[in-house]
Coordinates of C-alpha atoms in Angstrom, one line a residue:
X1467 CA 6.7 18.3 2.2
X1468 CA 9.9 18.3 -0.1
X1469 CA 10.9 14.6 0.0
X1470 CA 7.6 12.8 1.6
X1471 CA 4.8 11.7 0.5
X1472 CA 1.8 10.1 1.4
X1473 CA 3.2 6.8 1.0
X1474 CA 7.3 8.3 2.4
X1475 CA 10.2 8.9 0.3
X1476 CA 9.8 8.0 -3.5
X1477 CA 11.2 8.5 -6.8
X1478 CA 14.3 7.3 -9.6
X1479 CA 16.9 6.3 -7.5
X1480 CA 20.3 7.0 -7.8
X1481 CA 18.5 10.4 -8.8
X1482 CA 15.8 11.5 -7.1
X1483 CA 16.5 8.9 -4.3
X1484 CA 20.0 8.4 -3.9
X1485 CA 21.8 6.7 -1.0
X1486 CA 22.9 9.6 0.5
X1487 CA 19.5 10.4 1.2
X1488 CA 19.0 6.5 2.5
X1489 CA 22.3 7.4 5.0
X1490 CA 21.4 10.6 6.1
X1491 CA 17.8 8.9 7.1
X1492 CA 19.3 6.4 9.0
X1493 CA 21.7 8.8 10.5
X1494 CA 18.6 10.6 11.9
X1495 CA 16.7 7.8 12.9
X1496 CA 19.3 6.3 15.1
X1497 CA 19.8 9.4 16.9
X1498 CA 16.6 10.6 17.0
X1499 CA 15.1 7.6 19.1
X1500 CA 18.3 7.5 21.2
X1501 CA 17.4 10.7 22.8
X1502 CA 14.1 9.1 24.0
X1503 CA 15.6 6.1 25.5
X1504 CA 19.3 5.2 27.2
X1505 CA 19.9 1.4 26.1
X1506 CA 20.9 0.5 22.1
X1507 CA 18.9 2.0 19.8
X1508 CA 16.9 -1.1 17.0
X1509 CA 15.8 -0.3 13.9
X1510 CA 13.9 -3.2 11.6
X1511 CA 14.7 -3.0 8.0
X1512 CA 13.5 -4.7 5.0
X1513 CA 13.4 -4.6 1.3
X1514 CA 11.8 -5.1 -1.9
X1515 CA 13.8 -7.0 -4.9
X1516 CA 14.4 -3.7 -6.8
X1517 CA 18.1 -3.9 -8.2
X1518 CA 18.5 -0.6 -6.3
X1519 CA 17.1 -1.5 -2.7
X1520 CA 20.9 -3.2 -1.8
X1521 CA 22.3 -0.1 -2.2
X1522 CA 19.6 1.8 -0.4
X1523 CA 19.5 -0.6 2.6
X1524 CA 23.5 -0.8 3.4
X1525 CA 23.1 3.3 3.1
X1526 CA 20.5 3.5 5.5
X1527 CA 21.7 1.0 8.1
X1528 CA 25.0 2.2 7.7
X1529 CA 24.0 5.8 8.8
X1530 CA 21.7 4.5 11.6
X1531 CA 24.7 2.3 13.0
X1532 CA 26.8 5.5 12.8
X1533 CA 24.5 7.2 15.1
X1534 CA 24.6 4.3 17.8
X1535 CA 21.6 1.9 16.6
X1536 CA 21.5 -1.7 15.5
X1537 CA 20.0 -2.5 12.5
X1538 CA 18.2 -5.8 12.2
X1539 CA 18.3 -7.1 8.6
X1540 CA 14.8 -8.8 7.1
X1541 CA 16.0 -8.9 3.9
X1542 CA 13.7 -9.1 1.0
X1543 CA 10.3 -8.8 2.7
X1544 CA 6.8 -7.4 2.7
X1545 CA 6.0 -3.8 4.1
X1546 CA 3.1 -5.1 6.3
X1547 CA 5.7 -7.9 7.6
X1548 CA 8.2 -4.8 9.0
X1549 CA 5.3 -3.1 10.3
X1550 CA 4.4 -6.0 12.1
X1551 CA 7.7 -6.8 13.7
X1552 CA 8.3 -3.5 15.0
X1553 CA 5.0 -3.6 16.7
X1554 CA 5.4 -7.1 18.2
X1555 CA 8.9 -6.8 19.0
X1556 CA 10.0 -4.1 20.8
X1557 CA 11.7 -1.8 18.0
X1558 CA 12.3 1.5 17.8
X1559 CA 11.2 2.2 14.7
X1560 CA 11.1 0.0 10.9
X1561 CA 11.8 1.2 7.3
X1562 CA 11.3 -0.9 4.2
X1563 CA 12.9 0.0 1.2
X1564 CA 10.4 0.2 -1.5
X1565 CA 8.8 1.8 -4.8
X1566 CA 5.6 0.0 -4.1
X1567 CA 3.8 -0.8 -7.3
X1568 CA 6.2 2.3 -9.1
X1569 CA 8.2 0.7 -12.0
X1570 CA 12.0 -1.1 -11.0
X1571 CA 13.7 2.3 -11.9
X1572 CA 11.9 4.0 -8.7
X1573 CA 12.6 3.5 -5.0
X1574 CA 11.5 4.6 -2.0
X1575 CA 12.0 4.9 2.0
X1576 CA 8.7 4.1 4.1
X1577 CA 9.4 4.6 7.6
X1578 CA 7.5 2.9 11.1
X1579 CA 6.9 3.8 14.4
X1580 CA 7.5 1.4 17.5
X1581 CA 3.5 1.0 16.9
X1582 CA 3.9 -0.1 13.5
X1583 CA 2.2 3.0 12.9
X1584 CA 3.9 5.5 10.0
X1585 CA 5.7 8.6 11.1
X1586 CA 3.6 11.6 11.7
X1587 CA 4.5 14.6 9.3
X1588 CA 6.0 16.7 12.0
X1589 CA 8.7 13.9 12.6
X1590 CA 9.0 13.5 8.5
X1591 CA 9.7 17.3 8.7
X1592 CA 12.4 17.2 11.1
X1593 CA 13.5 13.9 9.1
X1594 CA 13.7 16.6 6.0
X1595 CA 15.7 19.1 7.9
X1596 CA 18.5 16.9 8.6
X1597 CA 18.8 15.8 4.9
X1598 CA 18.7 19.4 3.9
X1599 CA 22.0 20.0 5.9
X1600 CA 21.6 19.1 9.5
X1601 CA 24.4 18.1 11.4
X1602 CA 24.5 15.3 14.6
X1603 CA 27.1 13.9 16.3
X1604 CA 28.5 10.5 15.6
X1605 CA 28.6 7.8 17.9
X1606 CA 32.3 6.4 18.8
X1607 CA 33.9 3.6 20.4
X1608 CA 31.1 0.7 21.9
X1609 CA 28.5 3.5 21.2
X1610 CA 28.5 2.3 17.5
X1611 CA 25.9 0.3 16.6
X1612 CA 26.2 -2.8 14.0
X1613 CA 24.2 -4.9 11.4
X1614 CA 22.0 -8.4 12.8
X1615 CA 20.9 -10.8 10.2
X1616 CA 17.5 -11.2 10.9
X1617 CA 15.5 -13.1 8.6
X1618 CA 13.5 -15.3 11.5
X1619 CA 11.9 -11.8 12.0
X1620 CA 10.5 -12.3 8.4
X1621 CA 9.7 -15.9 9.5
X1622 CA 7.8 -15.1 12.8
X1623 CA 5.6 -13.1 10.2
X1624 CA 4.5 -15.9 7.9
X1625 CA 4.2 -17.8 11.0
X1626 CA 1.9 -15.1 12.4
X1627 CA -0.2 -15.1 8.9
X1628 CA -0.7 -19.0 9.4
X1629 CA -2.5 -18.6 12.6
X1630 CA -5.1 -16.3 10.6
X1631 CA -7.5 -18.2 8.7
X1632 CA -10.0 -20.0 10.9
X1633 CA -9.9 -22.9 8.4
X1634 CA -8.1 -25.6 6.2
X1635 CA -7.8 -23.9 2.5
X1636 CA -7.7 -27.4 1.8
X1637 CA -9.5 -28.1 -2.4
X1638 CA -9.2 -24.5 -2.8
X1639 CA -7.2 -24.0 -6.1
X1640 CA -6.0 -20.5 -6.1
X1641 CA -3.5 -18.2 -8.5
X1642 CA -0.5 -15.9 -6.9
X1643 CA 0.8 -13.2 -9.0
X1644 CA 3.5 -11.9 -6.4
X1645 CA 4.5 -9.1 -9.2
X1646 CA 8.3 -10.3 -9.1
X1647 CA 8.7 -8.5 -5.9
X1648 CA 8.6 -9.4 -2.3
X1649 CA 5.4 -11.5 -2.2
X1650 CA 7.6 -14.2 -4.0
X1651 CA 9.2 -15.2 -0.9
X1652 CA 5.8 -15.6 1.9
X1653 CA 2.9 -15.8 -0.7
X1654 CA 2.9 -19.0 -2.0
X1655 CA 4.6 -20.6 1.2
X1656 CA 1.6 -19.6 3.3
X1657 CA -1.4 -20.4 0.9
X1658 CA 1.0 -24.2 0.2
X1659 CA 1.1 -24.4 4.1
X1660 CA -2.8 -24.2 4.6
X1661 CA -3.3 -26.3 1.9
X1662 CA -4.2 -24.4 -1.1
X1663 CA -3.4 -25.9 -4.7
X1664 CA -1.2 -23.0 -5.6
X1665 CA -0.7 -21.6 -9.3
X1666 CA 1.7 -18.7 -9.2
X1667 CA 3.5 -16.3 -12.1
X1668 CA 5.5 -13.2 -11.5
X1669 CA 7.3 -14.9 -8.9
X1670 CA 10.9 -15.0 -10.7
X1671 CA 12.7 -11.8 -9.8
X1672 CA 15.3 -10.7 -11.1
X1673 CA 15.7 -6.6 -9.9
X1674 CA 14.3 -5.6 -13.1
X1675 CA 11.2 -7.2 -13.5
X1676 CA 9.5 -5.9 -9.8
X1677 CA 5.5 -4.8 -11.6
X1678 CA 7.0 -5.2 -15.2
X1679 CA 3.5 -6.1 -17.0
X1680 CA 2.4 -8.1 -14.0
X1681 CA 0.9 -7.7 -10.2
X1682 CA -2.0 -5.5 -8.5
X1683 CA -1.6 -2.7 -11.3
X1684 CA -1.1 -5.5 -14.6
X1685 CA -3.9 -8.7 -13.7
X1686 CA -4.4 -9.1 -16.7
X1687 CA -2.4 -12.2 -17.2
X1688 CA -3.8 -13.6 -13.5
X1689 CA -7.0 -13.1 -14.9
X1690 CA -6.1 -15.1 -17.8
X1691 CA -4.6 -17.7 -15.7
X1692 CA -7.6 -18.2 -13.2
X1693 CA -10.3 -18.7 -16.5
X1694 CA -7.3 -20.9 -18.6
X1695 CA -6.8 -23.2 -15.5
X1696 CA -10.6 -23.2 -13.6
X1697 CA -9.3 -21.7 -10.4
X1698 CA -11.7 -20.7 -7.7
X1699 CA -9.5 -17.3 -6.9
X1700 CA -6.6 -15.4 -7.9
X1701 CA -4.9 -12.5 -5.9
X1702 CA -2.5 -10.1 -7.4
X1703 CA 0.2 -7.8 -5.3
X1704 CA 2.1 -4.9 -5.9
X1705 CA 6.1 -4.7 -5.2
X1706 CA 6.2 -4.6 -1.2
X1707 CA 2.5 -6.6 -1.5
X1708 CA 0.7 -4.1 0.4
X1709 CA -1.7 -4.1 -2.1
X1710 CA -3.9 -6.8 -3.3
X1711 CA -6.6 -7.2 -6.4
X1712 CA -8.7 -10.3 -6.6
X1713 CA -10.1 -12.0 -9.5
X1714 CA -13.3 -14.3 -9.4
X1715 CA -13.9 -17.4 -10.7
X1716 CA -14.6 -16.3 -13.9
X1717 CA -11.5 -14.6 -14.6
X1718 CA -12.8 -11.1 -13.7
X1719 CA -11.1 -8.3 -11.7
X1720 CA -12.6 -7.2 -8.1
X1721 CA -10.3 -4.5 -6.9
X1722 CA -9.6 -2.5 -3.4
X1723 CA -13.5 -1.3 -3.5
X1724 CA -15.3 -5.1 -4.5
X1725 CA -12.8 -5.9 -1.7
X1726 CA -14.3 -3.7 1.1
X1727 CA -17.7 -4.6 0.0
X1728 CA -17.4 -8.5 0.8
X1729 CA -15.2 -8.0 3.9
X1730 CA -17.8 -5.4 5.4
X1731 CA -20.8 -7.6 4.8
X1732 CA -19.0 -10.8 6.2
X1733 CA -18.2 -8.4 9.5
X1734 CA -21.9 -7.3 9.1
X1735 CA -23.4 -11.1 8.9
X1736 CA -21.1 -12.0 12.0
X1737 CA -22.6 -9.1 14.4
X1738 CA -19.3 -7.8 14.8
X1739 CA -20.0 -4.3 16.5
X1740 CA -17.3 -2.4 14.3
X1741 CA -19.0 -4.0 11.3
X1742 CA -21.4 -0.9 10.9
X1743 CA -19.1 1.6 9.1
X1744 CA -15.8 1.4 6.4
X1745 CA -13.2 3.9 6.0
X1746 CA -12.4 5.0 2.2
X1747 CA -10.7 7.3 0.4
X1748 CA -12.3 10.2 -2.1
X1749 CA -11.7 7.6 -4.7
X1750 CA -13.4 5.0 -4.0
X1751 CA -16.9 4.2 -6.3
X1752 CA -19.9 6.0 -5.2
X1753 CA -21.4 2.8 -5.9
X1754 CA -19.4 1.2 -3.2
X1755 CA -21.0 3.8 -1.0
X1756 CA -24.4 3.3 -2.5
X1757 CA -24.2 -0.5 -1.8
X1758 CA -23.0 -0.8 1.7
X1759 CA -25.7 1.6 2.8
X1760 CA -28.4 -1.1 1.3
X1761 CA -26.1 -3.1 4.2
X1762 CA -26.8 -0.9 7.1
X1763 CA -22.7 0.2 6.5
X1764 CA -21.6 3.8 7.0
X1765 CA -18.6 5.2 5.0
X1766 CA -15.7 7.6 6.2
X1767 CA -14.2 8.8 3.4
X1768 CA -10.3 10.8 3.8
X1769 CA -8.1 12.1 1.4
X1770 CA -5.8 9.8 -0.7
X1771 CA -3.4 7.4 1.2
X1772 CA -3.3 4.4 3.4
X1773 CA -1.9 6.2 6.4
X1774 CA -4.8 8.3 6.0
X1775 CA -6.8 5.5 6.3
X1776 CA -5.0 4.1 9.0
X1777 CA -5.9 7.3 11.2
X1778 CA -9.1 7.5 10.8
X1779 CA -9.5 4.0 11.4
X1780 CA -7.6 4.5 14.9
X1781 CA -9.7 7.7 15.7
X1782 CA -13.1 5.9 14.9
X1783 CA -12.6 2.7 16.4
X1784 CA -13.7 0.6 13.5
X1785 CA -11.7 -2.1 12.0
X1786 CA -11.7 -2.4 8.2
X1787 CA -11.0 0.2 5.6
X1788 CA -8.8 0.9 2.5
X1789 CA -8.3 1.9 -1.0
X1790 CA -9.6 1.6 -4.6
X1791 CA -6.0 0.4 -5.4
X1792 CA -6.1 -2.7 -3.0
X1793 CA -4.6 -1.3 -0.2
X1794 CA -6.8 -2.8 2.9
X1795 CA -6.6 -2.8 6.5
X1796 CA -8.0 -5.2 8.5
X1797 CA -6.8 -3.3 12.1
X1798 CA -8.0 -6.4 14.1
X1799 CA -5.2 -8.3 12.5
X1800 CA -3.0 -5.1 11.8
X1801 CA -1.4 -1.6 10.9
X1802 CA -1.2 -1.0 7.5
X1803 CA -2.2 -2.5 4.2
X1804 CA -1.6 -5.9 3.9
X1805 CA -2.0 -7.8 0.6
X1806 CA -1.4 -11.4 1.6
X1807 CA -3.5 -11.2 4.7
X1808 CA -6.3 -9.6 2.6
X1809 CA -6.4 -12.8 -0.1
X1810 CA -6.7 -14.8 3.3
X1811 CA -9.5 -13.2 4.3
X1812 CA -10.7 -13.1 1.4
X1813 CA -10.0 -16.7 0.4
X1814 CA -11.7 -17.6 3.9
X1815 CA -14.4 -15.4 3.6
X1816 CA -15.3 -17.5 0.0
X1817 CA -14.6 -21.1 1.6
X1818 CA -16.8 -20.3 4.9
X1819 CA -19.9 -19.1 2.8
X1820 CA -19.1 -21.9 0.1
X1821 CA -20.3 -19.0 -2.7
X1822 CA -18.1 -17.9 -5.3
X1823 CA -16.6 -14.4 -5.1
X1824 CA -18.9 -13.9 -8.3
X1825 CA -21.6 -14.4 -6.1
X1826 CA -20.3 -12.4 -2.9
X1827 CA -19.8 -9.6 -4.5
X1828 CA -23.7 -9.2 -6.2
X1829 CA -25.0 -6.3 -4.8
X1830 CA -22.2 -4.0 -5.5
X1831 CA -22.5 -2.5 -9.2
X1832 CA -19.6 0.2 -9.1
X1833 CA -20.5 3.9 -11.5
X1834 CA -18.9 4.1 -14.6
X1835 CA -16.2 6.5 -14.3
X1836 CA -12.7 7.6 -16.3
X1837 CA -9.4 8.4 -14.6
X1838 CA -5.9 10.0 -16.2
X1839 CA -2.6 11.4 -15.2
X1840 CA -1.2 14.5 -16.2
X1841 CA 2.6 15.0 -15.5
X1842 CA 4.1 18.1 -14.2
X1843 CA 6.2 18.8 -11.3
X1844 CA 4.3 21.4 -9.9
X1845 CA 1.2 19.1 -9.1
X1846 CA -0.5 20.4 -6.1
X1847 CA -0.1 23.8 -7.3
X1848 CA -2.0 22.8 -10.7
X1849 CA -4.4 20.8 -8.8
X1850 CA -5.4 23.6 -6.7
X1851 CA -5.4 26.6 -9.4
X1852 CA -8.6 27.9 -10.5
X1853 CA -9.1 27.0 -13.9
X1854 CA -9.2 23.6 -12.5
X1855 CA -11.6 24.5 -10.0
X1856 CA -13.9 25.8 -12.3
X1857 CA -13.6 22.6 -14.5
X1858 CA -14.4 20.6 -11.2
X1859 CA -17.4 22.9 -10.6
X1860 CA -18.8 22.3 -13.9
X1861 CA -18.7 18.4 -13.5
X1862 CA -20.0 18.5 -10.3
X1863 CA -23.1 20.5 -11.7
X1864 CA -23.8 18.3 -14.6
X1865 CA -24.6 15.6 -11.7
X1866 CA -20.7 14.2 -11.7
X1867 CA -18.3 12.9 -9.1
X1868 CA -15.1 14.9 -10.1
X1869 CA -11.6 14.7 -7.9
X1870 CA -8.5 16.4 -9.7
X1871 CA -5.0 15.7 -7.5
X1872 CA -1.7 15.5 -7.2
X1873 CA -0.5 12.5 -6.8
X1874 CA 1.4 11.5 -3.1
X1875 CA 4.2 9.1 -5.2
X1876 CA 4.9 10.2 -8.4
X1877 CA 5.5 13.9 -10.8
X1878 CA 1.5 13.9 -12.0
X1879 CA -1.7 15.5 -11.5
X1880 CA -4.3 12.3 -11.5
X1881 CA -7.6 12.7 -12.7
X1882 CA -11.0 11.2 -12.0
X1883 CA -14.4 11.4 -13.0
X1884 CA -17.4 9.5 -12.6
X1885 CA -21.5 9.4 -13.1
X1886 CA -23.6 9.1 -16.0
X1887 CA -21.5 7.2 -18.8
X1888 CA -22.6 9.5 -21.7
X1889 CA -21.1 12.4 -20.1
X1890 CA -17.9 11.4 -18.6
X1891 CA -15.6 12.1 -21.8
X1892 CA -16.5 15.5 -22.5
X1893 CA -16.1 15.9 -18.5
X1894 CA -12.7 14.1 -18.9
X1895 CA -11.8 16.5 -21.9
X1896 CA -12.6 19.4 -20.1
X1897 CA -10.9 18.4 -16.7
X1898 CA -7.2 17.5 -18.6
X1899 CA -7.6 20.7 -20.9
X1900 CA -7.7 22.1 -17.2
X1901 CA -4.9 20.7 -15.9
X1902 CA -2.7 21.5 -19.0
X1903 CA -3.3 24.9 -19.2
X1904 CA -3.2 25.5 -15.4
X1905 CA 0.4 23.9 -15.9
X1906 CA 1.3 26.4 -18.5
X1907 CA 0.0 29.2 -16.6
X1908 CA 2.0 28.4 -13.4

C-alpha cells in the first residue's frame, strides 16, 4: 500500500505525514461509516504527546466533522485505551495519532474498527483512494458534525485496567519508564492505585522528548534504575505504550519473547484450555519456540505486525500472542497490544507465584542472533530481489535462522540472523552486502 503500513499511516510529519493527509482521513471516515448507518456518525480520537499530534488531531476531526461525524476528544492517551473505547462504547470507528516508538520528528495515523479491531487493507485501500484525489460531498446545515471533550472516555479505561489484577500490588516496588509519551498520564496512576511503590523516569514530556534515549526501545536507564534502587520489576513503554519490555530483579532486560514465555506457562499451570498454543511473529527466538514446546505449548508464527497477530489470534481461538518488540495481546482482556496491561499481568503473575521474574523466566535460553537496518526506499522490492534470496539460502544451509524485510513503519530493509554464535557475523556480512547491492541494482 502507498500510505499504510502494518502498523497505519507513518512517517516525518509535516512531510511525509502532513495534516492534509490527517483531514482528508477524517473526511473519509465520517462519510464512509455514515453510509452504513442513518443517526450521527462517532469517531474516538486520541493522541500521543508528539509536538506534531495537535496539529494532526484538529486536521483529522476537522475533516470527519465536515463529513457529518462527531469527534470525541481523548486527548493524550494510549492506543490500546482508543481501542478499547470504541469496542465498549458504541463507536463507529477510533484513530490515535501516533509514531509509536518512531523518534518525535515522526507521526502517524492508526485507525479502529467499531470492534476495536484495525481496518482491514481493503478499507485502508479505499482510505488511499480518497487521499489520492477522491472527492465526497460535504455535510451542510445540522448535518455537520462537531468536537466532544471526552477525556472520561480515557478515565473509564484506567478504571477498566484497575479491575484487572486479581490482587493488591501492595509491597511490590516497581519502576515506570512511560518514554515521555502517553503512558505518563495512566501508568503510574494505576500501579499507585493498586498499591505499588512506584519509581518512574521518562515521564516529563515535553513534544520533543516522546522515546528520546528512554522507553521500550532505550531500557537501559530502567534497567539501571531497578539494580540502583532494589526494585522487584521495572516495565518500559514505547510512545502510545502499546509496547512493553520488562526488567527483572536484577536489572536485566526480558523483552516481548521472555514475555510470552512466562504468560503462556502461567495460562498452562492454570488449565486454561487456550493455554496450549502462542501466536508469534517470524521474529521471535527459536529458542522461545524451543522452550514452550518443553511446556506442552504450540507456536503460530505470522508475518511482522501486531494486527497480524491479532488475526490469527481471532481465527484460532487462542488468547495470548505478540511480538519480540513487546507488543502482547492478551485477547481475554483485549484487541491489540497493550503495554500497561501487560506489566499487570506480568507484575501479578510475579506476586501470585511469589518467584522473581529471574526465576519465572528459567527455562527459556533465547539463540544468539544479530539484527540491522538497511535504508532505502525501495524496501520490499530489495527484500524480495534475488541476490538477497540467495544470501538467505546460504544462511539457511549453514544451519541458520535468516529473515531479510522491509520494514512496515519506516524507509529500511531490517535484517535478522540467528543460530550458532560463531557464524552469525559472516552471515550478517553476507546478508547486508546483499541488501546493498540489491539496492543499487534496483
Amino acid at each position: 500500500m502507498k500510505y499504510f503500513g502494518t502498523d497505519g499511516f507513518r512517517g516525518k510529519a509535516n512531510e511525509r505525514l502532513t495534516a492534509v493527509h490527517a483531514f482528508r482521513v477524517g473526511r473519509f471516515l465520517g462519510r464512509y461509516h455514515a453510509r452504513d448507518k442513518g443517526e450521527r456518525v462517532r469517531i474516538a480520537v486520541g493522541k500521543d504527546t508528539r509536538r506534531s499530534s495537535y496539529a494532526l488531531e484538529y486536521a483529522l476531526a476537522a475533516g470527519a466533522a465536515a463529513s457529518g461525524a462527531d469527534v470525541y476528544l481523548l486527548h493524550v492517551t494510549t492506543t490500546p485505551s482508543v481501542a478499547y473505547i470504541v469496542r465498549t462504547e458504541g463507536f463507529d470507528c477510533g484513530v490515535m495519532i501516533s509514531a509509536s516508538h518512531n523518534p518525535f520528528e515522526d507521526n502517524g495515523i492508526k485507525i479502529f474498527g467499531g470492534d476495536g479491531e484495525k481496518l482491514s487493507d481493503d478499507v485502508l485501500a479505499r482510505v488511499e483512494e480518497y487521499i489520492d484525489g477522491g472527492t465526497l460531498p460535504l455535510a451542510t446545515g445540522a448535518e455537520i458534525g462537531r468536537t466532544i471533550d471526552y477525556v472520561a472516555g480515557r478515565n473509564r479505561y484506567l478504571a477498566y485496567l484497575l479491575s484487572i489484577p486479581r490482587t493488591s500490588f501492595r509491597g511490590l516496588r516497581v519502576g515506570l519508564d512511560c518514554a515521555n509519551g502517553s503512558a505518563f498520564a495512566i501508568a503510574k496512576a494505576v500501579f499507585d492505585a493498586l498499591g505499588a511503590e512506584v519509581v518512574c523516569i521518562g515521564a516529563s514530556p515535553d513534544g520533543k522528548n516522546v522515546n528520546a534515549g528512554c522507553g521500550s526501545t532505550h531500557p537501559e536507564g530502567l534497567c539501571a534504575l531497578v539494580a540502583e534502587r532494589s526494585l522487584d520489576l521495572g516495565f518500559a513503554f514505547d510512545g502510545d505504550a502499546d509496547r512493553c519490555i520488562c526488567v527483572d530483579e536484577r536489572g536485566q532486560i526480558v523483552d516481548g519473547d521472555g514475555i510470552l514465555y512466562v504468560a503462556a506457562k502461567d495460562m498452562r499451570a492454570r488449565g486454561e484450555p487456550e493455554g496450549n498454543g502462542v501466536v508469534t511473529t517470524v521474529l521471535s527466538n527459536a529458542g522461545l519456540e524451543r522452550a514452550l514446546a518443553r511446556e506442552g505449548v504450540s507456536v503460530l508464527r505470522t508475518p511482522v505486525g501486531d494486527k497480524y497477530v491479532a488475526e490469527a489470534l481471532a481465527e484460532s481461538g487462542l488468547l495470548l500472542g505478540g511480538e519480540t518488540s513487546g507488543h502482547i495481546i492478551f485477547r481475554k482482556y483485549g484487541t491489540t497490544g497493550d503495554g500497561i496491561l501487560t506489566a499487570l499481568r506480568v507484575a501479578e503473575i510475579v506476586l501470585e507465584s511469589k518467584c522473581p521474574l529471574s526465576c519465572l523466566t528459567r527455562g527459556y535460553t533465547p539463540l544468539p542472533r544479530r539484527e540491522k537496518n538497511v535504508r532505502t526506499e525501495r524496501g520490499a522490492a530489495v527484500a524480495a530481489c534475488g541476490q538477497v534470496r540467495r544470501a538467505v539460502a546460504r544462511a539457511e544451509a549453514n544451519g541458520l535462522r535468516a529473515v531479510v524485510r522491509a520494514s512496515g513503519t519506516e524507509p529500511v530493509v531490517r535484517i535478522l540472523v540467528e543460530g550458532e554464535e560463531r557464524l552469525l557475523d559472516e552471515a550478517m556480512n553476507a546478508l547486508e552486502r546483499a541488501v546493498r547491492d540489491g539496492a543499487e541494482a534496483l
